C-alpha cells in the first residue's frame, strides 16, 4: 500500500512536468489588419495581411504595413515600418523582418534600429534569439549610450545583462576620450567597459594602453593590468596594476612600477607609486629608486619614499628615510635628500657621508651644486664639522683634514680643489717620488687649501696661525695619528647601484616579484578590485558576474 501511494505521488508530480516539457509552441496571434487575403499561387500556405498589421506572440508585439503569415509553420514575414516590441525592454524597427514563433527567433534588415531604455543600436541586419535574450549583428553598427558612441563591424547584445560584446575592431567615442579595442564588453546601464587584448584610450591629457583593463565611463575611473601604461606629454607611468581617476588626473601603480620623465631623461622605479598630474607631483615607495643623468652618467638615488614635485625645469626631488645614492665616481648616504632642479642644488641632510673616489667626507650638512648650462657637477659645500679622510696609499694610516666648513670644486666629476676654513687640522702621510714615507705632517691653522690629483692629495697650503711639524713615523704614537672625531666608514661605502638597497628593501623586492608572477597569471581583473577599488555599483550586484 505504501509503495502504491509513493508511486501515485511520484506520477502526480512528474507527469505535469513532462507535459510542460512537451508543450507545443504558442501560436502567433493576428490581432488586427485592414485587409486579409490568400494567394496560393504567389505564396502557398500563407495569409496575406495588409494595412496596420498587428500580431503578438508570447510577450512580443509586431506591427508593420504588410505581412505574410504561415500558420502551419508559425512563421511571419513583415514588410514596411516593421516594429517589434518586447515589453518595455526592447524595441526593434526595420524595413523588413521575419519571426519564427516555434524557435522564438527574429531577423530584421534594412535601417535597423534596436532600442532599450539605456541605448540605441543602428545597423543593417540583426538577429534576435528571444529564448536566450541575445541579439547579434555582422554589419557596421553604431550604439549610442548617453555620452558614449560605440562603433563596430559586428557585435552581440545580452538583453538580460544589458551588455554589448564586441570581438572585432570597436571604438568608443566620449567627449573626453577615444577608446579602441578588438575585444570589449560594455554594460549600458552602468557604463562599465572591460577591455581584453591590445586596447587604447586616447585623450588630450594622456594615452592609455592595456591588454586587460576596466574603465567606468560614468565615473571616469579605470583599472588596468597586463602590459599597461599611461603616457602623458612628459611622463609615462607603468606597472603590473594601474588605477586611474580622470576627473582628478590621479593615478596609482602597484608592483614593478616605472615612471619615465621623457624631457629630463629620468626614471623612477619601485613597487608602489602615486601621481597627481594636476599638482605636478608624484611619489614612489617600496624598493624605490630615482635614476637621473648627470655628467653623462646615471645617478641612482634610493630612499624609503621618493617624492617629485613641480613643473618641468622647476622640479624638486626629495628622498626620505635612509637615503642613498650611487654614481660611478661618487656615492653617499644621509637621512634625506633634497634636490632642486631650478638652482641645481642637492642637499644631503642628516648625518651625511660622501665618497668621491678614495676620499670619505662627512659633516653636518652637505650641498652639491651643479651647473645647469653644462649639466655637470660644479662644487661642494660641507657645513659644520667638515672632515675628509683617505687611506694612505701604501701604509695602514689615514690622511685626515678637518675644519668647520669645506668648499670644494669639481672638474670632470672629480674633486680637484678644496678650501677648509676655521680651526683646521691635518694629519698627512708624506711620501717621496719612490713612495717612501718621509714623515707624518700634523698641523693646525686657520685655513687650508688642498689640491688633488687623481683623487689623492697633491698639495697642502696652510694659511694664518700655522702650528705643527713633520714627525718621523717612530716619533708619532698611534693614538696621536687620528684627529678627534675620526671615524673610518669604508665598510659602509656603496660600491655598486645594487648596494643602495638595504637588505630589507631587497626582501620587499623579491616578495613583490613573486606576487607579480601570481597576479599576471590571472586572465581577468579580480572581483575584489572591481567591487572595492572601483566603487562598484551596489544596486547591480549580479551584472558584473555575468
Coordinates of C-alpha atoms in Angstrom, one line a residue:
X1 CA 0.0 0.0 0.0
X2 CA 2.8 2.4 0.9
X3 CA 4.6 1.6 -2.4
X4 CA 1.4 2.3 -4.3
X5 CA 0.9 5.7 -2.6
X6 CA 4.5 6.6 -3.3
X7 CA 4.2 5.7 -7.0
X8 CA 0.9 7.6 -7.2
X9 CA 2.5 10.8 -5.7
X10 CA 5.5 10.4 -8.0
X11 CA 3.3 10.2 -11.1
X12 CA 1.2 13.0 -9.8
X13 CA 4.2 15.3 -9.6
X14 CA 6.3 14.1 -12.6
X15 CA 3.6 13.8 -15.3
X16 CA 2.7 17.5 -15.4
X17 CA 6.4 18.2 -15.5
X18 CA 6.9 16.1 -18.6
X19 CA 3.7 17.6 -20.1
X20 CA 5.2 21.1 -19.6
X21 CA 8.4 20.0 -21.4
X22 CA 6.4 18.6 -24.2
X23 CA 4.0 21.6 -24.6
X24 CA 3.5 22.8 -28.1
X25 CA 4.9 26.3 -29.0
X26 CA 2.4 29.1 -28.7
X27 CA 0.8 30.2 -31.9
X28 CA 1.3 33.7 -33.4
X29 CA -1.8 35.7 -32.9
X30 CA -3.1 38.0 -35.5
X31 CA -4.7 40.9 -33.6
X32 CA -5.5 43.2 -36.5
X33 CA -5.0 44.1 -40.1
X34 CA -7.0 46.3 -42.5
X35 CA -7.2 43.6 -45.1
X36 CA -6.6 39.8 -45.3
X37 CA -6.3 37.5 -48.3
X38 CA -4.7 34.3 -49.6
X39 CA -2.9 33.7 -52.8
X40 CA -1.8 30.1 -53.1
X41 CA -0.1 30.7 -56.4
X42 CA 2.1 33.5 -55.2
X43 CA 2.6 32.5 -51.6
X44 CA 1.4 28.9 -50.9
X45 CA 0.2 28.3 -47.3
X46 CA 0.4 32.0 -46.3
X47 CA -2.2 34.5 -45.3
X48 CA -1.6 38.0 -46.8
X49 CA -2.2 40.8 -44.3
X50 CA -2.0 44.4 -45.3
X51 CA -2.6 47.8 -43.6
X52 CA -1.9 48.4 -39.9
X53 CA -0.9 44.8 -39.3
X54 CA -0.5 43.9 -35.6
X55 CA 0.4 40.4 -34.4
X56 CA 1.6 39.1 -31.0
X57 CA 3.4 36.1 -29.6
X58 CA 4.4 35.3 -26.0
X59 CA 5.1 38.8 -24.9
X60 CA 6.2 40.4 -28.2
X61 CA 4.1 42.6 -30.4
X62 CA 4.9 43.1 -34.1
X63 CA 3.4 45.8 -36.3
X64 CA 4.0 46.5 -40.0
X65 CA 2.4 47.6 -43.3
X66 CA 2.3 44.2 -44.8
X67 CA 2.9 40.6 -43.7
X68 CA 2.8 37.0 -44.9
X69 CA 1.6 34.7 -42.1
X70 CA 2.5 31.0 -42.4
X71 CA 0.1 29.5 -39.9
X72 CA 1.3 25.9 -40.2
X73 CA 5.0 26.9 -39.7
X74 CA 4.0 29.5 -37.1
X75 CA 6.1 31.9 -39.1
X76 CA 5.7 35.5 -40.3
X77 CA 7.4 37.8 -42.8
X78 CA 6.8 41.5 -42.3
X79 CA 7.3 44.5 -44.7
X80 CA 7.4 48.2 -44.3
X81 CA 7.7 50.2 -41.0
X82 CA 8.3 47.0 -39.1
X83 CA 8.4 47.3 -35.3
X84 CA 8.8 44.5 -32.7
X85 CA 8.2 45.4 -29.1
X86 CA 9.2 43.2 -26.1
X87 CA 7.5 44.7 -23.1
X88 CA 9.2 47.9 -22.1
X89 CA 12.7 46.5 -22.5
X90 CA 13.3 46.2 -26.3
X91 CA 12.1 48.0 -29.4
X92 CA 13.3 46.8 -32.9
X93 CA 12.5 48.8 -36.0
X94 CA 13.4 47.9 -39.6
X95 CA 12.2 47.8 -43.2
X96 CA 11.8 44.0 -43.3
X97 CA 11.7 41.3 -40.6
X98 CA 11.0 37.6 -40.1
X99 CA 9.8 35.9 -36.9
X100 CA 9.7 32.2 -36.1
X101 CA 7.2 31.5 -33.3
X102 CA 8.4 28.0 -32.8
X103 CA 12.0 29.0 -32.3
X104 CA 11.2 32.4 -30.8
X105 CA 13.8 33.9 -33.2
X106 CA 13.6 37.2 -35.2
X107 CA 15.6 38.5 -38.1
X108 CA 15.5 42.2 -39.2
X109 CA 17.2 44.1 -42.0
X110 CA 17.1 47.5 -43.6
X111 CA 17.9 50.5 -41.5
X112 CA 17.6 48.5 -38.3
X113 CA 17.2 50.4 -35.0
X114 CA 17.2 48.5 -31.8
X115 CA 16.3 50.5 -28.7
X116 CA 16.4 49.7 -25.0
X117 CA 15.9 52.2 -22.1
X118 CA 19.6 52.7 -21.9
X119 CA 20.9 52.6 -25.5
X120 CA 20.2 52.7 -29.3
X121 CA 21.8 50.5 -31.9
X122 CA 21.7 51.3 -35.6
X123 CA 22.8 48.7 -38.1
X124 CA 21.8 47.0 -41.4
X125 CA 20.9 43.5 -40.2
X126 CA 20.3 41.9 -36.8
X127 CA 19.2 38.5 -35.4
X128 CA 17.4 38.2 -32.1
X129 CA 17.0 35.0 -30.1
X130 CA 14.3 35.5 -27.5
X131 CA 14.9 32.2 -25.8
X132 CA 18.4 33.3 -24.5
X133 CA 17.6 37.1 -24.9
X134 CA 20.6 37.7 -27.2
X135 CA 20.9 39.8 -30.4
X136 CA 23.8 39.8 -32.8
X137 CA 24.8 41.7 -35.9
X138 CA 27.6 41.3 -38.5
X139 CA 27.2 44.6 -40.3
X140 CA 28.6 48.0 -39.3
X141 CA 26.8 49.1 -36.1
X142 CA 26.6 52.3 -34.1
X143 CA 25.4 52.3 -30.5
X144 CA 24.5 55.4 -28.6
X145 CA 24.5 55.2 -24.8
X146 CA 24.2 58.7 -23.2
X147 CA 27.6 60.4 -23.9
X148 CA 29.2 57.3 -25.4
X149 CA 29.0 56.3 -29.1
X150 CA 30.3 52.8 -30.0
X151 CA 31.0 51.6 -33.5
X152 CA 32.0 48.1 -34.6
X153 CA 31.7 45.8 -37.6
X154 CA 29.9 43.2 -35.5
X155 CA 28.6 42.7 -32.0
X156 CA 26.3 40.8 -29.6
X157 CA 23.8 42.2 -27.2
X158 CA 22.8 40.4 -24.0
X159 CA 19.4 41.8 -23.1
X160 CA 19.2 40.3 -19.6
X161 CA 22.6 41.7 -18.6
X162 CA 22.2 44.9 -20.7
X163 CA 25.6 44.1 -22.1
X164 CA 27.2 44.5 -25.6
X165 CA 30.2 42.3 -26.5
X166 CA 32.5 43.2 -29.4
X167 CA 35.1 40.7 -30.8
X168 CA 36.3 42.7 -33.7
X169 CA 37.5 46.3 -34.1
X170 CA 35.4 48.6 -31.9
X171 CA 35.7 52.3 -31.0
X172 CA 34.0 54.1 -28.1
X173 CA 33.9 57.8 -28.5
X174 CA 33.3 60.0 -25.5
X175 CA 33.6 63.8 -25.4
X176 CA 36.7 63.3 -23.2
X177 CA 38.5 60.4 -24.9
X178 CA 38.5 57.7 -27.6
X179 CA 38.6 54.0 -26.7
X180 CA 39.7 51.3 -29.2
X181 CA 39.8 47.6 -28.7
X182 CA 39.4 44.3 -30.5
X183 CA 37.5 42.7 -27.5
X184 CA 35.3 45.0 -25.4
X185 CA 32.4 44.1 -23.1
X186 CA 30.2 47.2 -22.4
X187 CA 27.4 47.4 -19.9
X188 CA 24.8 50.0 -21.0
X189 CA 23.2 50.6 -17.5
X190 CA 26.5 51.1 -15.6
X191 CA 28.8 52.3 -18.4
X192 CA 31.4 49.7 -17.4
X193 CA 33.8 48.7 -20.1
X194 CA 36.0 45.6 -20.0
X195 CA 39.0 45.6 -22.4
X196 CA 40.8 42.4 -23.4
X197 CA 43.8 42.2 -25.7
X198 CA 45.6 45.3 -27.1
X199 CA 43.4 48.3 -26.3
X200 CA 43.9 52.1 -26.1
X201 CA 42.2 55.1 -24.6
X202 CA 43.3 58.4 -26.1
X203 CA 42.5 61.9 -24.8
X204 CA 44.1 65.4 -24.8
X205 CA 45.6 64.7 -21.4
X206 CA 47.1 61.3 -21.9
X207 CA 47.3 58.0 -23.8
X208 CA 46.4 54.7 -22.0
X209 CA 47.4 51.2 -23.3
X210 CA 46.3 48.0 -21.7
X211 CA 45.8 44.3 -22.6
X212 CA 43.4 43.6 -19.7
X213 CA 41.5 46.5 -18.2
X214 CA 38.4 48.0 -16.8
X215 CA 37.0 51.5 -17.3
X216 CA 33.9 53.1 -15.7
X217 CA 32.7 55.6 -18.3
X218 CA 30.3 57.2 -15.8
X219 CA 32.8 57.9 -13.1
X220 CA 35.8 58.1 -15.4
X221 CA 37.9 55.7 -13.3
X222 CA 39.8 52.7 -14.5
X223 CA 41.9 49.7 -13.5
X224 CA 44.4 48.3 -15.9
X225 CA 46.5 45.1 -15.9
X226 CA 48.9 43.3 -18.3
X227 CA 51.5 45.5 -20.1
X228 CA 49.5 48.6 -19.2
X229 CA 50.8 52.2 -19.1
X230 CA 49.6 55.8 -19.0
X231 CA 51.6 58.2 -21.2
X232 CA 51.5 62.0 -20.7
X233 CA 53.3 64.6 -22.6
X234 CA 56.3 64.4 -20.3
X235 CA 55.8 61.3 -18.3
X236 CA 54.9 57.7 -18.7
X237 CA 53.7 55.5 -15.7
X238 CA 53.6 51.7 -15.9
X239 CA 53.2 48.8 -13.6
X240 CA 51.6 45.4 -13.1
X241 CA 48.4 47.1 -11.8
X242 CA 47.3 50.7 -12.6
X243 CA 44.4 52.7 -11.2
X244 CA 43.3 55.9 -12.8
X245 CA 40.9 58.7 -12.0
X246 CA 40.4 61.0 -15.0
X247 CA 38.5 63.7 -13.0
X248 CA 41.3 64.1 -10.5
X249 CA 44.1 63.3 -13.0
X250 CA 45.3 60.9 -10.4
X251 CA 47.0 57.5 -11.0
X252 CA 48.4 54.8 -8.8
X253 CA 50.6 51.9 -9.8
X254 CA 51.5 48.7 -8.0
X255 CA 54.3 46.2 -8.5
X256 CA 57.2 46.8 -10.9
X257 CA 56.3 50.5 -11.2
X258 CA 58.3 52.6 -13.6
X259 CA 57.8 56.3 -14.2
X260 CA 59.8 57.8 -17.1
X261 CA 60.4 61.5 -17.4
X262 CA 61.0 61.8 -21.1
X263 CA 62.0 65.5 -21.0
X264 CA 64.5 65.4 -18.1
X265 CA 65.6 61.8 -19.0
X266 CA 64.8 60.5 -15.6
X267 CA 63.4 57.2 -14.4
X268 CA 61.8 56.3 -11.1
X269 CA 61.2 52.7 -10.1
X270 CA 59.5 51.0 -7.1
X271 CA 56.6 48.8 -6.2
X272 CA 54.0 51.4 -5.3
X273 CA 53.6 54.9 -6.8
X274 CA 51.1 57.8 -7.0
X275 CA 51.0 60.6 -9.5
X276 CA 48.9 63.8 -9.4
X277 CA 49.2 65.3 -12.8
X278 CA 47.3 68.5 -12.0
X279 CA 49.5 69.1 -9.0
X280 CA 52.7 68.1 -10.9
X281 CA 53.6 65.7 -8.1
X282 CA 54.4 62.1 -7.7
X283 CA 55.8 59.8 -5.1
X284 CA 57.1 56.2 -5.1
X285 CA 58.0 53.7 -2.3
X286 CA 58.8 50.1 -1.7
X287 CA 62.3 49.5 -3.2
X288 CA 62.2 53.0 -4.7
X289 CA 65.0 54.3 -6.9
X290 CA 65.3 57.5 -9.0
X291 CA 67.7 57.4 -11.9
X292 CA 68.9 60.7 -13.4
X293 CA 71.6 61.7 -15.9
X294 CA 74.5 63.9 -14.5
X295 CA 77.8 64.4 -16.3
X296 CA 76.6 61.9 -19.0
X297 CA 76.4 59.3 -16.2
X298 CA 73.5 57.8 -14.3
X299 CA 72.9 58.7 -10.7
X300 CA 70.8 56.2 -8.7
X301 CA 69.0 57.7 -5.6
X302 CA 67.2 55.4 -3.2
X303 CA 65.1 56.2 -0.1
X304 CA 62.1 54.5 1.5
X305 CA 60.0 57.2 -0.1
X306 CA 60.9 59.4 -3.1
X307 CA 58.8 62.4 -4.0
X308 CA 59.0 64.7 -7.1
X309 CA 57.1 68.0 -7.3
X310 CA 57.0 71.0 -9.6
X311 CA 56.7 71.6 -13.3
X312 CA 59.3 71.0 -15.9
X313 CA 62.5 72.9 -15.2
X314 CA 61.4 73.6 -11.7
X315 CA 61.2 70.2 -10.2
X316 CA 62.3 69.1 -6.7
X317 CA 63.3 65.6 -5.8
X318 CA 63.0 64.5 -2.2
X319 CA 64.2 61.2 -0.7
X320 CA 63.1 60.4 2.9
X321 CA 64.5 58.0 5.4
X322 CA 67.8 56.2 4.8
X323 CA 68.6 58.0 1.5
X324 CA 71.5 56.6 -0.5
X325 CA 72.9 57.4 -3.9
X326 CA 75.3 55.9 -6.4
X327 CA 77.4 57.3 -9.2
X328 CA 80.5 55.6 -10.7
X329 CA 82.7 58.4 -9.2
X330 CA 80.6 59.4 -6.2
X331 CA 78.4 57.7 -3.6
X332 CA 76.7 58.8 -0.4
X333 CA 74.3 58.3 2.4
X334 CA 72.2 60.5 4.6
X335 CA 68.8 60.7 6.3
X336 CA 67.2 62.6 3.5
X337 CA 68.0 64.2 0.1
X338 CA 66.6 67.4 -1.3
X339 CA 67.5 68.2 -4.9
X340 CA 66.2 71.4 -6.6
X341 CA 66.4 71.3 -10.4
X342 CA 66.0 75.0 -11.0
X343 CA 69.0 76.1 -8.9
X344 CA 70.9 72.8 -9.4
X345 CA 71.3 72.3 -5.7
X346 CA 71.3 68.9 -3.9
X347 CA 71.2 68.9 -0.1
X348 CA 72.3 65.9 1.9
X349 CA 70.6 66.3 5.2
X350 CA 71.1 64.3 8.5
X351 CA 74.4 62.5 9.1
X352 CA 75.6 62.8 5.5
X353 CA 78.6 60.9 4.2
X354 CA 80.1 61.2 0.8
X355 CA 82.7 59.2 -1.1
X356 CA 84.5 60.7 -4.1
X357 CA 86.9 58.1 -5.4
X358 CA 89.0 57.3 -2.3
X359 CA 88.0 60.3 -0.2
X360 CA 85.5 60.0 2.6
X361 CA 83.8 63.2 3.5
X362 CA 81.5 63.9 6.4
X363 CA 79.8 67.0 8.0
X364 CA 76.5 68.1 9.5
X365 CA 75.1 69.3 6.1
X366 CA 76.3 68.8 2.6
X367 CA 75.4 70.7 -0.6
X368 CA 76.3 69.5 -4.1
X369 CA 76.0 72.3 -6.6
X370 CA 75.6 71.7 -10.3
X371 CA 75.7 73.9 -13.4
X372 CA 72.5 73.8 -15.5
X373 CA 74.3 75.1 -18.6
X374 CA 77.0 72.4 -18.7
X375 CA 74.8 69.8 -16.8
X376 CA 77.8 68.9 -14.7
X377 CA 78.7 68.9 -11.0
X378 CA 80.4 72.2 -10.2
X379 CA 81.1 72.5 -6.4
X380 CA 80.6 71.1 -2.9
X381 CA 79.8 72.7 0.5
X382 CA 80.3 70.8 3.7
X383 CA 78.9 72.9 6.6
X384 CA 79.9 72.3 10.2
X385 CA 82.3 69.6 11.3
X386 CA 83.8 69.1 7.9
X387 CA 86.0 66.0 7.7
X388 CA 88.0 64.4 4.8
X389 CA 89.6 61.0 5.3
X390 CA 91.5 58.8 2.8
X391 CA 93.7 55.8 3.4
X392 CA 97.4 56.2 3.0
X393 CA 98.2 54.7 -0.4
X394 CA 100.8 52.2 0.9
X395 CA 100.6 52.1 4.7
X396 CA 98.0 51.5 7.3
X397 CA 97.4 55.1 8.3
X398 CA 94.8 57.6 7.2
X399 CA 95.2 61.1 5.7
X400 CA 92.8 63.4 7.6
X401 CA 91.7 67.0 7.2
X402 CA 89.1 68.7 9.4
X403 CA 87.7 72.1 9.9
X404 CA 84.4 74.0 10.4
X405 CA 83.4 74.3 6.7
X406 CA 84.7 72.9 3.4
X407 CA 84.2 74.4 0.0
X408 CA 85.3 72.2 -2.9
X409 CA 85.5 72.5 -6.7
X410 CA 84.8 69.6 -9.2
X411 CA 86.3 69.0 -12.6
X412 CA 85.1 66.0 -14.6
X413 CA 83.2 64.8 -11.6
X414 CA 86.4 64.7 -9.5
X415 CA 87.1 66.9 -6.5
X416 CA 90.3 68.8 -7.6
X417 CA 90.5 71.6 -5.1
X418 CA 89.1 72.3 -1.6
X419 CA 89.3 75.1 1.0
X420 CA 88.8 74.2 4.6
X421 CA 88.3 77.1 6.9
X422 CA 88.3 77.8 10.7
X423 CA 90.0 75.6 13.2
X424 CA 91.6 73.4 10.6
X425 CA 93.7 70.3 11.5
X426 CA 95.7 68.0 9.3
X427 CA 97.4 64.6 9.5
X428 CA 99.1 63.7 6.3
X429 CA 101.4 60.9 5.4
X430 CA 104.2 62.4 3.2
X431 CA 106.0 60.3 0.6
X432 CA 108.7 60.9 -1.9
X433 CA 108.8 60.0 -5.6
X434 CA 109.8 56.5 -4.6
X435 CA 106.7 56.3 -2.4
X436 CA 108.9 56.1 0.7
X437 CA 107.4 57.6 3.8
X438 CA 109.2 60.9 4.7
X439 CA 107.2 61.6 7.7
X440 CA 103.7 62.4 9.1
X441 CA 102.6 66.0 8.9
X442 CA 100.5 67.1 11.8
X443 CA 99.4 70.7 11.6
X444 CA 96.8 73.3 12.7
X445 CA 95.9 76.6 11.0
X446 CA 93.1 79.0 10.3
X447 CA 92.6 77.8 6.7
X448 CA 93.9 75.1 4.4
X449 CA 93.8 74.8 0.6
X450 CA 94.1 71.3 -0.9
X451 CA 94.7 70.3 -4.5
X452 CA 94.1 66.8 -5.5
X453 CA 95.5 64.8 -8.4
X454 CA 93.9 61.5 -9.4
X455 CA 91.7 61.7 -6.3
X456 CA 94.7 61.8 -3.9
X457 CA 96.0 64.9 -2.1
X458 CA 98.7 66.6 -4.2
X459 CA 99.5 69.8 -2.3
X460 CA 98.5 71.3 1.0
X461 CA 98.8 75.0 1.7
X462 CA 98.3 76.4 5.2
X463 CA 97.1 79.9 6.0
X464 CA 97.4 82.0 9.2
X465 CA 98.3 80.8 12.7
X466 CA 100.1 77.8 11.4
X467 CA 101.4 75.5 14.0
X468 CA 102.7 71.9 13.7
X469 CA 105.5 69.8 12.4
X470 CA 106.5 66.8 10.3
X471 CA 107.2 63.8 12.6
X472 CA 109.2 60.7 11.8
X473 CA 106.8 57.7 11.9
X474 CA 108.6 56.3 15.0
X475 CA 108.1 59.6 16.9
X476 CA 104.3 59.9 16.5
X477 CA 102.4 57.4 18.6
X478 CA 99.4 55.5 17.1
X479 CA 97.0 57.3 19.4
X480 CA 98.2 60.7 18.0
X481 CA 97.7 59.7 14.4
X482 CA 93.9 60.3 14.5
X483 CA 92.2 63.6 14.8
X484 CA 89.3 64.0 17.2
X485 CA 86.1 62.8 15.7
X486 CA 87.9 60.5 13.3
X487 CA 85.7 57.5 12.1
X488 CA 86.6 55.4 9.1
X489 CA 83.4 54.1 7.5
X490 CA 84.9 52.3 4.5
X491 CA 82.8 49.2 5.1
X492 CA 79.6 51.3 4.5
X493 CA 80.8 52.5 1.2
X494 CA 78.3 52.0 -1.7
X495 CA 80.3 50.2 -4.4
X496 CA 77.5 49.5 -6.9
X497 CA 74.0 50.5 -7.8
X498 CA 72.7 47.4 -6.1
X499 CA 74.3 48.4 -2.8
X500 CA 72.0 51.4 -2.4
X501 CA 69.3 49.0 -1.3
X502 CA 69.4 47.7 2.4
X503 CA 68.7 44.0 2.9
X504 CA 65.1 44.7 4.0
X505 CA 64.4 46.5 0.7
X506 CA 65.8 43.6 -1.3
X507 CA 63.4 41.3 0.6
X508 CA 60.5 43.6 -0.4
X509 CA 61.6 43.5 -4.0
X510 CA 61.7 39.7 -4.0
X511 CA 58.3 39.4 -2.4
X512 CA 56.7 41.8 -4.9
X513 CA 58.2 39.9 -7.8
X514 CA 56.6 36.7 -6.5
X515 CA 53.2 38.5 -6.2
X516 CA 53.7 39.9 -9.7
X517 CA 54.0 36.4 -11.2
X518 CA 50.9 35.2 -9.5
X519 CA 48.9 38.4 -10.3
X520 CA 49.8 38.4 -14.0
X521 CA 48.8 34.7 -14.3
X522 CA 45.2 35.8 -13.8
X523 CA 43.3 36.3 -17.1
X524 CA 40.7 38.8 -15.7
X525 CA 40.5 41.6 -13.2
X526 CA 39.8 40.1 -9.8
X527 CA 36.3 40.6 -8.4
X528 CA 37.6 42.3 -5.3
X529 CA 39.3 45.0 -7.4
X530 CA 36.1 45.5 -9.5
X531 CA 33.9 46.0 -6.4
X532 CA 36.2 47.7 -3.9
X533 CA 38.8 49.7 -5.8
X534 CA 36.4 50.9 -8.4
X535 CA 33.4 51.6 -6.1
X536 CA 31.2 49.0 -7.9
X537 CA 27.6 49.9 -8.3
X538 CA 25.9 48.0 -5.4
X539 CA 22.5 48.4 -7.0
X540 CA 23.5 46.0 -9.7
X541 CA 25.4 43.2 -7.9
X542 CA 24.7 40.5 -10.4
X543 CA 25.6 42.4 -13.6
X544 CA 29.4 42.2 -13.3
X545 CA 29.4 38.5 -12.5
X546 CA 27.9 37.8 -16.0

